[in-house]
């Protein structure tokens, strides 16, 4: 850190701390002084606002600041050289030779007070270690930790008259250094799981321990947050039991003091009723450490050993430090876990819970949140069934991360669903979305790709706004990706958008993704798309040999997992959300589609009825003939009366029976509210009553009015 960010000092050298030998030393902001690691450890362990290390200059009768952490340069100057006769905490600790506390906020930084302990040499005090706290006076555990850190500092001083020889073993020195690294790891830990991992990595090895269980109190029971070095059955045994049924935990929580058990005999002597529990753990020594945060005991951290282990005073002091360090880190992580769970719940509610399996396409998708931070963003996907077995697919990415971006994503997804139901073309739909994003503000941008696949014509029409292009996989393994010019994102684009059309083979894979899947700090977008194509060429073949619909979906899921694992092997560490959507598209069999050109005169309705009877008889759908004849007759009659030709009738035999009538007019059909005395105006009411659903879509040269009816023996 620099003085401006609140720390004076530099890391302690491996050979030890070096206090100034000169009596004329004074603190200057920016001077490289030793002891920052130690003060950082103290600051985090105590939850303080700042920590300061002083050297006593006997000749001047003053305390000289030699290292500080967490304080601004101005605050450090104010504390730089107090007299040893002042009634400030460091001077009081010096004079008394013991812990001292002075309440107050002399620096105006919101402090509760300052605590200090002396640095004791062979001839008496030689300096002081102090910490400025934010909420209250340190408790007994924290005071014990301060004294332990002061002893360690003294043991590491070199070339200072009056200091004792080093009293800490080499192993102890290494353990204390590891405590410093643990502090840094806990500061970076976001989740409860990461806190447990930090403790397992930085505490067990230096102490020679091989077991760890961290649990918290929830409704009078202990819930295991994480563990290491224990059999799964034992962890399940301990998880969720009432605290009252485990008196070891109850006593440690009540006393708020660690309990060190050096042998099984010691354990049995205190808790003979828990012999079975101790035996099931396969451990022989334990350190039961109450985790304290904000003056409340939140749970217990249990560090254990397979063999009997004697705890030295130094080990007890350092392990006692964990009560505060882990407690504070875990409390913070649990708050994050709660917020993260809420954010993930919001994310899930905004994304499709399931994807439809349609005649034209089976689909599978993956959404992968960013590995760190808020872990909620604006990436989304959707699959929307349209009329005549057509299917719309969309992927999008709202730029940024956080709740506002997720909310924007929800708005866009809802808008896409609404506009897709109106059967808008891809370019018009993106134009409407562009207006919506522009209205959200100048800093709102999103990329989006909207595609519509028609299984009858096998044409996939799509428009893109700043989004990676689709990738198409052929059954023979050929992979292609259209070469498109980069388009601006929504919010920055100027419509109209271009519509691209791809003629797909009778069976293919259409792969859509967001840039988070293929782009990273280590890999550019072009390189990522190239890798995606290679993976698909190598691993997509099994999808085309699926035996049935469920098998196709299963193989699509497997392919999604393969792609994600290859492109994001460490996706828990990614900095961006990622979406992958794969559709197995299938063309409609020509025998399931029938088209008839009708004349532009009243004879058209009669010819339409005859055509319907003939085709439904050929398809074995005679039970729908009467209804379909009536629907076709009404739709054709409306064209004769209110629109213009050419008139075309098309029937589609799929999971439902679709009847479509095309004309050359762009007029909008609407249901009229006919009065009892009216002789007409009920045609579309009849159409609505006889069909499962109906609607209209607009083409470049006219429109299509369509109806859908359930086929009884195919209804699902």
XYZ file of C-alpha atoms in Angstrom:
716
model
C 0.000 0.000 0.000
C 1.011 3.587 -0.382
C 0.754 6.265 2.336
C -2.201 7.754 0.502
C -4.144 4.520 0.809
C -3.436 4.260 4.493
C -0.297 2.208 5.153
C 3.209 3.232 6.031
C 5.688 0.409 5.893
C 6.833 -2.577 3.832
C 6.854 -6.318 4.216
C 9.052 -7.826 6.903
C 12.159 -9.541 5.595
C 12.578 -13.226 6.200
C 15.487 -12.470 8.534
C 13.159 -10.578 10.863
C 11.863 -7.141 11.767
C 14.380 -4.281 11.919
C 13.528 -1.421 14.212
C 15.655 1.723 13.842
C 18.727 1.666 16.077
C 19.175 5.404 15.838
C 17.537 7.521 18.525
C 17.011 10.245 15.956
C 14.696 8.244 13.706
C 11.360 9.849 12.911
C 8.502 8.777 10.701
C 8.238 10.238 7.234
C 5.272 9.348 4.991
C 6.384 7.010 2.275
C 9.441 5.723 4.157
C 9.885 1.984 3.648
C 9.628 0.509 7.150
C 9.287 -3.078 8.303
C 6.285 -4.782 9.852
C 3.368 -4.316 7.459
C 2.509 -8.017 7.323
C 2.276 -8.151 11.097
C 0.104 -5.059 11.309
C -2.145 -6.294 8.498
C -2.702 -9.519 10.434
C -3.512 -7.556 13.599
C -5.845 -5.215 11.726
C -7.898 -8.022 10.166
C -7.943 -10.190 13.286
C -9.173 -7.307 15.443
C -11.528 -5.856 12.880
C -9.884 -2.487 13.476
C -9.593 0.793 11.622
C -5.816 1.002 11.936
C -2.842 -0.609 13.646
C 0.425 1.043 14.678
C 3.836 -0.195 15.801
C 5.967 2.072 18.048
C 9.601 2.111 19.177
C 10.512 3.775 22.480
C 13.397 6.226 22.233
C 14.594 6.538 25.814
C 16.664 9.676 25.256
C 13.782 11.676 23.808
C 11.183 10.065 26.099
C 8.957 9.610 23.079
C 7.350 6.827 21.114
C 8.313 6.821 17.450
C 5.972 5.336 14.836
C 7.844 2.792 12.741
C 4.988 1.119 10.843
C 1.257 1.666 10.380
C -1.548 -0.063 8.526
C -5.018 1.097 7.572
C -4.454 4.782 8.325
C -4.253 7.745 6.014
C -0.989 9.655 5.789
C -2.531 12.523 7.778
C -3.688 10.217 10.579
C -0.292 8.508 10.698
C 1.413 11.889 11.107
C -0.886 12.748 13.993
C 0.167 9.554 15.783
C 3.824 9.668 14.790
C 5.555 10.844 17.994
C 3.594 10.841 21.266
C 5.373 11.506 24.561
C 5.759 8.491 26.807
C 3.996 10.533 29.515
C 0.821 11.194 27.554
C -2.388 9.435 28.499
C -2.686 7.704 25.136
C -3.005 3.946 24.897
C 0.544 3.167 23.601
C 2.177 5.354 26.297
C -0.044 3.926 29.050
C 0.841 0.381 27.965
C 4.515 1.362 28.041
C 4.363 2.865 31.532
C 2.245 0.116 33.047
C 3.871 -2.782 31.213
C 0.483 -4.317 30.371
C -2.582 -3.972 28.176
C -4.175 -0.511 28.055
C -7.415 0.866 26.581
C -8.379 4.483 25.947
C -11.868 5.222 24.643
C -12.389 8.058 22.181
C -11.986 9.144 18.577
C -9.088 11.598 18.556
C -8.565 11.212 14.790
C -12.198 11.745 13.859
C -12.416 8.466 11.911
C -15.349 6.915 13.760
C -13.240 4.985 16.260
C -14.481 3.556 19.562
C -11.017 3.795 21.096
C -7.459 2.523 21.009
C -6.027 -0.634 22.584
C -2.301 -1.190 23.093
C 0.121 -3.708 24.573
C 3.815 -3.143 25.343
C 6.716 -4.762 23.541
C 8.652 -6.271 26.439
C 12.417 -6.701 26.213
C 14.721 -8.202 28.844
C 15.051 -4.830 30.604
C 11.448 -3.718 30.300
C 9.260 -2.136 27.624
C 10.939 -1.227 24.325
C 7.903 -0.213 22.291
C 4.177 -0.720 21.851
C 1.688 -2.307 19.511
C -1.684 -0.565 19.233
C -4.909 -1.011 17.304
C -7.721 1.500 16.750
C -11.094 -0.263 16.963
C -14.380 0.700 15.370
C -17.055 -0.664 17.692
C -15.885 -1.625 21.166
C -12.974 -2.537 23.385
C -11.296 -5.810 22.378
C -12.561 -8.829 24.290
C -10.317 -11.197 26.215
C -9.626 -13.376 23.175
C -8.551 -10.370 21.129
C -6.440 -9.009 23.989
C -4.683 -12.367 24.245
C -4.044 -12.248 20.514
C -2.536 -8.736 20.764
C -0.163 -9.902 23.495
C 0.812 -12.943 21.424
C 1.592 -10.767 18.402
C 3.640 -8.376 20.572
C 5.717 -11.303 21.860
C 6.281 -12.499 18.300
C 7.375 -9.033 17.168
C 9.910 -8.810 19.994
C 11.276 -12.249 19.182
C 11.922 -11.166 15.599
C 13.709 -7.883 16.325
C 17.356 -7.671 15.278
C 20.149 -5.326 16.306
C 18.066 -3.683 19.019
C 19.733 -3.265 22.450
C 17.799 -4.717 25.358
C 15.759 -7.218 23.386
C 15.828 -10.896 24.323
C 17.071 -13.651 22.101
C 14.529 -15.126 19.751
C 12.040 -17.139 21.769
C 9.946 -18.504 18.955
C 10.831 -21.723 17.201
C 11.425 -21.820 13.468
C 8.177 -23.763 13.144
C 6.401 -21.103 15.176
C 7.770 -18.374 12.937
C 6.515 -20.209 9.885
C 3.127 -20.681 11.505
C 2.796 -16.988 12.204
C 3.752 -16.162 8.631
C 1.090 -18.599 7.495
C -1.421 -16.829 9.724
C -0.639 -13.690 7.767
C -1.291 -15.514 4.506
C -4.486 -16.927 5.985
C -5.644 -13.403 6.738
C -5.111 -12.412 3.108
C -6.929 -15.555 1.891
C -9.875 -14.920 4.195
C -10.073 -11.328 3.025
C -10.454 -12.597 -0.561
C -12.925 -15.379 0.288
C -16.440 -14.586 -0.899
C -18.393 -17.696 0.022
C -18.555 -19.911 3.097
C -16.990 -22.702 1.064
C -14.032 -20.480 0.189
C -13.561 -19.583 3.866
C -13.365 -23.283 4.761
C -10.939 -23.920 1.900
C -8.712 -21.057 3.100
C -8.576 -22.483 6.632
C -7.877 -26.007 5.361
C -5.050 -24.774 3.131
C -3.375 -22.338 5.514
C -3.954 -23.794 8.991
C -3.904 -27.581 8.852
C -0.446 -28.073 7.239
C 1.656 -25.794 9.521
C 0.166 -27.304 12.670
C 0.375 -30.852 11.405
C -3.402 -31.195 11.686
C -5.386 -33.403 9.329
C -9.020 -32.694 10.148
C -11.312 -29.688 9.941
C -15.014 -29.137 10.517
C -16.613 -25.714 10.447
C -20.220 -25.463 11.557
C -22.628 -22.701 12.438
C -25.689 -22.470 14.642
C -29.075 -22.546 12.944
C -32.285 -22.850 14.983
C -30.555 -24.648 17.819
C -28.782 -27.099 15.546
C -25.309 -27.256 14.113
C -25.077 -27.077 10.346
C -21.774 -28.142 8.821
C -20.523 -25.455 6.433
C -17.494 -27.422 5.265
C -15.004 -30.051 6.279
C -11.698 -31.684 5.384
C -10.046 -34.920 6.486
C -13.224 -36.644 7.702
C -15.259 -39.525 6.331
C -18.484 -38.423 4.666
C -20.574 -40.568 7.028
C -19.142 -38.798 10.064
C -19.829 -35.358 8.582
C -23.432 -36.414 7.887
C -23.680 -37.667 11.477
C -22.647 -34.271 12.855
C -24.655 -32.172 10.432
C -27.980 -30.979 11.794
C -27.829 -32.491 15.282
C -29.230 -30.381 18.142
C -26.500 -28.497 19.961
C -27.926 -29.746 23.240
C -27.118 -33.320 22.127
C -23.451 -32.433 21.609
C -22.270 -30.987 24.944
C -18.752 -30.276 23.653
C -20.149 -27.669 21.294
C -22.629 -26.392 23.865
C -19.893 -25.823 26.460
C -17.510 -24.121 24.011
C -20.279 -21.827 22.812
C -21.393 -20.982 26.326
C -17.879 -20.239 27.623
C -16.776 -18.537 24.363
C -13.306 -19.965 24.986
C -11.316 -22.519 22.996
C -10.976 -26.018 24.384
C -7.802 -27.921 23.555
C -7.994 -31.704 23.851
C -4.583 -33.402 23.707
C -5.670 -37.052 23.876
C -8.628 -39.409 23.785
C -8.269 -39.924 27.531
C -8.678 -36.189 28.050
C -11.784 -36.232 25.839
C -13.310 -39.235 27.619
C -12.613 -37.720 31.035
C -14.710 -34.656 30.231
C -17.368 -36.294 28.050
C -17.617 -40.033 28.702
C -21.012 -40.181 26.989
C -19.450 -39.118 23.676
C -17.017 -42.019 23.291
C -18.840 -43.297 20.207
C -18.645 -39.878 18.550
C -14.926 -39.557 19.250
C -14.284 -43.075 17.961
C -16.274 -42.441 14.788
C -14.167 -39.366 14.049
C -10.914 -41.414 13.972
C -9.144 -38.458 15.651
C -7.244 -38.261 18.946
C -6.649 -34.539 19.529
C -8.824 -31.513 18.919
C -8.903 -27.751 19.121
C -12.513 -26.580 19.517
C -12.472 -22.899 18.582
C -15.579 -20.722 19.033
C -15.997 -18.395 16.068
C -16.932 -14.904 17.218
C -18.142 -12.081 14.996
C -19.673 -8.771 16.076
C -19.509 -9.978 19.693
C -21.718 -12.958 18.862
C -20.677 -16.601 18.685
C -21.677 -17.863 15.253
C -20.346 -21.406 15.438
C -17.332 -23.603 16.090
C -14.226 -24.423 14.077
C -12.798 -27.836 14.998
C -9.173 -28.572 14.072
C -8.159 -32.151 14.774
C -5.238 -34.595 14.693
C -5.156 -38.316 13.996
C -2.531 -38.787 16.721
C -2.271 -37.269 20.204
C -0.977 -33.709 20.012
C 0.304 -31.433 22.754
C -0.530 -27.751 22.239
C 2.212 -25.285 23.128
C 1.389 -21.822 24.464
C 2.360 -20.388 21.096
C 0.023 -22.778 19.239
C -2.802 -22.013 21.616
C -2.326 -18.263 21.091
C -2.245 -18.570 17.320
C -5.197 -20.949 17.144
C -7.134 -18.690 19.471
C -6.670 -15.988 16.847
C -8.803 -18.079 14.520
C -11.821 -17.460 16.735
C -11.930 -13.912 15.470
C -10.411 -14.300 12.015
C -12.620 -17.143 10.822
C -15.707 -15.879 12.615
C -15.544 -12.496 10.929
C -14.766 -13.988 7.516
C -17.521 -16.593 7.820
C -20.127 -14.070 8.921
C -19.296 -11.898 5.925
C -19.343 -14.941 3.614
C -22.720 -16.100 4.919
C -24.208 -12.702 4.143
C -22.747 -13.034 0.667
C -24.183 -16.550 0.362
C -27.647 -15.241 1.211
C -27.421 -12.396 -1.298
C -25.934 -14.749 -3.871
C -28.790 -17.213 -3.394
C -31.304 -14.407 -3.862
C -29.517 -13.207 -6.980
C -29.393 -16.726 -8.393
C -33.079 -17.145 -7.625
C -33.818 -13.957 -9.554
C -31.652 -15.178 -12.420
C -33.432 -18.520 -12.568
C -36.835 -16.849 -12.505
C -35.891 -14.742 -15.521
C -34.589 -17.651 -17.612
C -36.665 -20.500 -19.087
C -37.264 -23.273 -16.571
C -37.599 -25.811 -19.366
C -37.142 -25.707 -23.111
C -39.906 -26.938 -25.403
C -39.309 -29.966 -27.575
C -40.860 -29.058 -30.906
C -41.388 -30.909 -34.188
C -38.844 -28.663 -35.881
C -36.197 -28.617 -33.149
C -35.017 -30.296 -29.989
C -32.965 -27.927 -27.840
C -30.589 -27.850 -24.890
C -28.936 -24.893 -23.230
C -26.491 -23.887 -20.536
C -26.300 -20.682 -18.542
C -23.049 -20.185 -16.619
C -22.802 -17.188 -14.294
C -19.541 -15.331 -13.795
C -17.356 -17.139 -11.282
C -16.776 -14.226 -8.931
C -18.491 -11.059 -7.813
C -22.259 -10.681 -7.883
C -22.558 -13.741 -10.143
C -25.658 -12.385 -11.829
C -25.731 -10.730 -15.182
C -27.743 -9.985 -18.263
C -27.151 -13.009 -20.508
C -30.327 -14.819 -21.560
C -31.725 -17.308 -24.039
C -35.141 -18.519 -25.088
C -36.883 -20.899 -27.486
C -40.332 -19.814 -28.676
C -42.753 -21.958 -30.712
C -44.375 -20.116 -33.613
C -47.154 -21.019 -36.036
C -46.701 -23.716 -38.705
C -44.074 -25.548 -36.630
C -41.654 -22.664 -36.996
C -39.409 -21.982 -34.004
C -37.753 -18.779 -32.809
C -34.451 -18.868 -30.936
C -32.861 -15.911 -29.198
C -29.688 -15.270 -27.218
C -28.754 -11.915 -25.761
C -26.318 -10.193 -23.453
C -27.015 -7.019 -21.484
C -23.675 -5.351 -20.916
C -22.605 -5.256 -17.266
C -23.304 -7.323 -14.162
C -25.660 -6.864 -11.273
C -29.313 -6.710 -10.353
C -30.112 -3.780 -12.727
C -28.658 -5.671 -15.690
C -30.613 -8.795 -14.751
C -33.784 -6.706 -14.532
C -33.066 -5.251 -17.973
C -32.564 -8.759 -19.278
C -35.979 -9.714 -17.892
C -37.570 -6.778 -19.708
C -35.925 -7.712 -22.999
C -36.844 -11.378 -22.723
C -40.474 -10.465 -22.024
C -40.454 -8.053 -24.946
C -39.017 -10.699 -27.277
C -41.729 -13.153 -26.227
C -44.452 -10.577 -26.863
C -43.083 -9.475 -30.219
C -42.452 -13.068 -31.318
C -46.116 -13.883 -30.636
C -46.935 -11.157 -33.143
C -44.869 -13.095 -35.719
C -42.576 -10.156 -36.390
C -39.677 -10.619 -38.748
C -36.203 -10.700 -37.112
C -35.215 -7.240 -38.341
C -38.422 -5.598 -37.145
C -38.224 -7.339 -33.788
C -34.664 -6.074 -33.188
C -35.749 -2.581 -34.214
C -38.400 -2.626 -31.481
C -35.858 -3.950 -28.971
C -33.428 -1.218 -29.975
C -36.058 1.392 -29.137
C -36.655 -0.241 -25.760
C -32.939 -0.312 -24.859
C -32.445 3.268 -26.043
C -35.236 4.399 -23.724
C -33.446 2.825 -20.744
C -30.657 5.408 -20.871
C -27.443 6.321 -22.637
C -25.403 3.743 -20.725
C -27.670 0.788 -21.550
C -26.503 -1.573 -24.272
C -27.236 -5.159 -25.197
C -26.273 -7.584 -27.911
C -28.871 -9.939 -29.354
C -29.356 -12.538 -32.067
C -32.905 -13.513 -33.051
C -33.417 -16.417 -35.458
C -36.523 -18.069 -36.921
C -36.295 -21.553 -38.447
C -39.001 -22.691 -40.866
C -38.932 -26.510 -41.170
C -40.994 -26.475 -44.377
C -38.664 -24.217 -46.382
C -35.582 -25.161 -44.232
C -34.678 -21.465 -44.150
C -33.245 -19.987 -40.970
C -33.703 -16.214 -41.041
C -31.897 -14.173 -38.397
C -30.824 -10.672 -37.476
C -28.008 -9.742 -35.142
C -27.132 -6.681 -33.079
C -23.461 -6.891 -32.113
C -23.690 -10.597 -31.345
C -21.491 -13.574 -32.307
C -22.869 -15.313 -35.432
C -24.571 -18.728 -35.326
C -22.649 -21.908 -36.063
C -24.216 -24.634 -38.236
C -23.200 -28.302 -38.037
C -24.114 -30.654 -40.895
C -24.747 -34.383 -40.390
C -21.519 -35.196 -42.270
C -19.491 -33.194 -39.721
C -19.046 -30.065 -41.819
C -19.174 -26.947 -39.634
C -19.850 -23.523 -41.066
C -20.276 -20.047 -39.692
C -21.559 -17.140 -41.796
C -19.081 -14.313 -42.265
C -21.035 -11.267 -41.137
C -20.049 -7.646 -40.707
C -20.044 -6.528 -37.080
C -23.275 -4.740 -36.107
C -23.621 -2.222 -33.280
C -25.383 -3.452 -30.120
C -28.922 -2.511 -29.180
C -28.938 0.995 -27.794
C -26.263 2.121 -30.233
C -27.598 0.650 -33.497
C -29.425 2.607 -36.179
C -32.148 0.463 -37.819
C -32.982 -1.114 -40.157
C -31.230 -4.351 -39.270
C -30.196 -6.754 -41.980
C -31.945 -10.102 -42.315
C -29.645 -13.037 -43.122
C -31.068 -16.267 -44.531
C -29.419 -19.679 -44.329
C -30.708 -22.761 -46.144
C -30.138 -25.572 -43.639
C -29.880 -29.262 -44.546
C -32.774 -31.569 -43.727
C -31.130 -32.170 -40.353
C -28.590 -29.907 -38.668
C -27.374 -28.355 -35.435
C -27.809 -24.634 -34.934
C -25.481 -23.344 -32.202
C -25.929 -19.936 -30.587
C -23.841 -18.474 -27.768
C -22.854 -15.274 -25.994
C -19.317 -13.908 -26.034
C -18.669 -15.081 -22.472
C -18.423 -18.646 -23.784
C -15.827 -17.988 -26.474
C -14.024 -14.828 -25.358
C -11.756 -14.333 -22.345
C -8.656 -12.326 -21.353
C -6.588 -15.245 -22.663
C -8.558 -15.820 -25.857
C -9.994 -13.453 -28.441
C -13.469 -13.841 -29.933
C -12.261 -15.137 -33.305
C -10.023 -17.717 -31.667
C -12.824 -18.821 -29.342
C -15.277 -19.266 -32.213
C -12.659 -21.290 -34.085
C -12.206 -23.577 -31.062
C -15.993 -23.924 -30.787
C -16.196 -25.067 -34.405
C -13.420 -27.619 -33.856
C -15.182 -29.088 -30.816
C -18.471 -29.337 -32.679
C -16.817 -31.011 -35.676
C -15.288 -33.633 -33.363
C -18.121 -34.286 -30.929
C -21.480 -33.463 -32.549
C -21.928 -36.672 -34.592
C -23.802 -38.709 -31.904
C -26.692 -36.215 -31.917
C -27.552 -37.139 -35.513
C -27.857 -40.836 -34.663
C -30.341 -40.397 -31.808
C -33.031 -43.076 -31.728
C -35.904 -40.882 -30.582
C -36.785 -37.476 -29.186
C -35.690 -38.123 -25.592
C -32.430 -39.641 -26.828
C -31.847 -36.540 -28.952
C -32.296 -34.260 -25.956
C -29.976 -36.391 -23.836
C -27.264 -36.267 -26.483
C -27.733 -32.520 -26.868
C -27.231 -32.143 -23.106
C -24.053 -34.211 -23.338
C -22.805 -32.055 -26.196
C -23.519 -28.887 -24.194
C -21.455 -30.259 -21.302
C -18.633 -31.183 -23.678
C -18.532 -27.710 -25.229
C -18.640 -25.937 -21.886
C -15.933 -28.137 -20.374
C -13.651 -27.548 -23.356
C -14.169 -23.795 -23.638
C -14.510 -23.010 -19.925
C -12.428 -25.601 -18.066
C -12.301 -23.235 -15.090
C -15.617 -21.498 -15.583
C -15.868 -20.882 -11.818
C -13.127 -18.312 -12.319
C -14.595 -16.579 -15.368
C -15.351 -12.872 -15.273
C -18.351 -12.949 -17.620
C -21.592 -14.853 -17.936
C -21.879 -17.410 -20.710
C -24.842 -18.856 -22.588
C -24.865 -21.820 -24.965
C -27.986 -22.872 -26.922
C -27.910 -25.852 -29.303
C -30.905 -26.747 -31.479
C -31.208 -30.005 -33.413
C -33.295 -28.821 -36.365
C -35.344 -31.119 -38.592
C -37.123 -30.408 -41.862
C -40.786 -31.258 -42.294
C -41.517 -34.289 -44.448
C -42.887 -33.190 -47.824
C -45.761 -35.649 -47.468
C -47.033 -33.786 -44.396
C -47.551 -30.515 -46.276
C -50.299 -29.891 -48.849
C -50.827 -26.662 -50.806
C -53.664 -25.531 -53.054
C -53.937 -22.380 -55.225
C -57.508 -21.005 -55.166
C -59.321 -18.699 -57.580
C -60.217 -15.161 -56.559
C -64.005 -15.691 -56.730
C -66.758 -17.296 -54.613
C -65.882 -20.733 -55.958
C -62.730 -20.657 -53.830
C -64.547 -21.671 -50.618
C -66.068 -24.763 -52.228
C -62.703 -25.798 -53.710
C -61.073 -25.255 -50.334
C -63.543 -27.606 -48.637
C -62.971 -30.268 -51.267
C -59.211 -29.977 -50.912
C -59.448 -30.302 -47.122
C -61.618 -33.449 -47.345
C -59.233 -35.087 -49.788
C -56.057 -34.371 -47.802
C -57.464 -35.261 -44.392
C -58.742 -38.527 -45.791
C -55.250 -39.298 -47.103
C -53.751 -38.491 -43.717
C -56.332 -40.520 -41.795
C -57.742 -37.437 -40.094
C -61.374 -37.745 -41.196
C -62.557 -36.910 -37.669
C -61.256 -33.356 -38.177
C -62.665 -32.927 -41.666
C -65.917 -31.139 -40.796
C -64.259 -28.633 -38.474
C -61.349 -27.990 -40.827
C -63.671 -27.515 -43.795
C -65.588 -24.877 -41.844
C -62.376 -23.089 -40.794
C -60.961 -23.079 -44.333
C -64.273 -21.905 -45.769
C -64.517 -18.994 -43.309
C -60.890 -17.880 -43.882
C -61.189 -18.052 -47.657
C -64.539 -16.265 -47.548
C -62.953 -13.429 -45.546
C -60.301 -13.043 -48.234
C -62.948 -12.862 -50.961
C -64.942 -10.249 -49.037
C -62.258 -8.115 -47.395
C -58.855 -8.746 -49.026
C -57.306 -9.540 -52.370
C -55.496 -12.391 -54.094
C -53.628 -14.420 -54.911
C -55.226 -16.939 -52.503
C -53.363 -20.015 -51.299
C -54.441 -22.716 -48.840
C -51.859 -24.816 -47.014
C -52.358 -27.711 -44.596
C -49.655 -29.004 -42.258
C -49.967 -32.410 -40.596
C -47.741 -32.376 -37.515
C -48.368 -32.635 -33.772
C -51.353 -30.444 -34.515
C -53.223 -29.760 -37.711
C -52.466 -26.314 -39.137
C -54.677 -24.653 -41.722
C -53.239 -21.525 -43.387
C -54.810 -19.142 -45.890
C -52.521 -16.668 -47.703
C -53.636 -13.513 -49.490
C -52.074 -10.396 -50.973
C -53.460 -7.870 -48.472
C -51.799 -6.357 -45.406
C -55.119 -5.532 -43.725
C -55.420 -6.730 -40.138
C -58.167 -9.235 -39.315
C -60.024 -8.549 -36.083
C -62.921 -10.127 -34.229
C -66.075 -7.982 -34.357
C -68.662 -7.828 -31.618
C -71.700 -8.605 -33.749
C -75.172 -7.771 -32.427
C -77.942 -10.377 -32.264
C -79.646 -8.822 -35.281
C -76.484 -8.693 -37.449
C -76.413 -11.170 -40.339
C -72.591 -11.292 -40.486
C -69.485 -10.412 -38.539
C -69.158 -13.712 -36.648
C -66.647 -15.460 -38.907
C -63.555 -14.914 -36.764
C -65.536 -15.649 -33.603
C -66.311 -19.017 -35.129
C -62.651 -19.497 -36.102
C -61.559 -18.706 -32.546
C -64.118 -21.112 -31.063
C -63.235 -24.042 -33.339
C -59.408 -23.825 -33.160
C -56.955 -24.285 -30.319
C -55.308 -21.041 -31.324
C -55.226 -18.778 -34.362
C -53.399 -15.704 -35.576
C -51.915 -13.797 -38.482
C -48.397 -13.192 -39.695
C -47.285 -10.681 -42.273
C -45.087 -11.334 -45.269
C -43.383 -9.049 -47.740
C -46.240 -9.457 -50.243
C -49.242 -10.099 -48.017
C -50.286 -12.024 -44.941
C -51.192 -15.468 -43.681
C -54.101 -16.267 -41.350
C -53.619 -19.588 -39.593
C -55.441 -21.911 -37.211
C -54.285 -24.887 -35.153
C -56.346 -27.876 -34.040
C -55.353 -30.674 -31.715
C -55.142 -34.105 -33.315
C -56.887 -36.323 -30.736
C -54.645 -39.361 -30.886
C -51.514 -37.143 -30.891
C -52.509 -34.788 -28.080
C -49.903 -34.646 -25.315
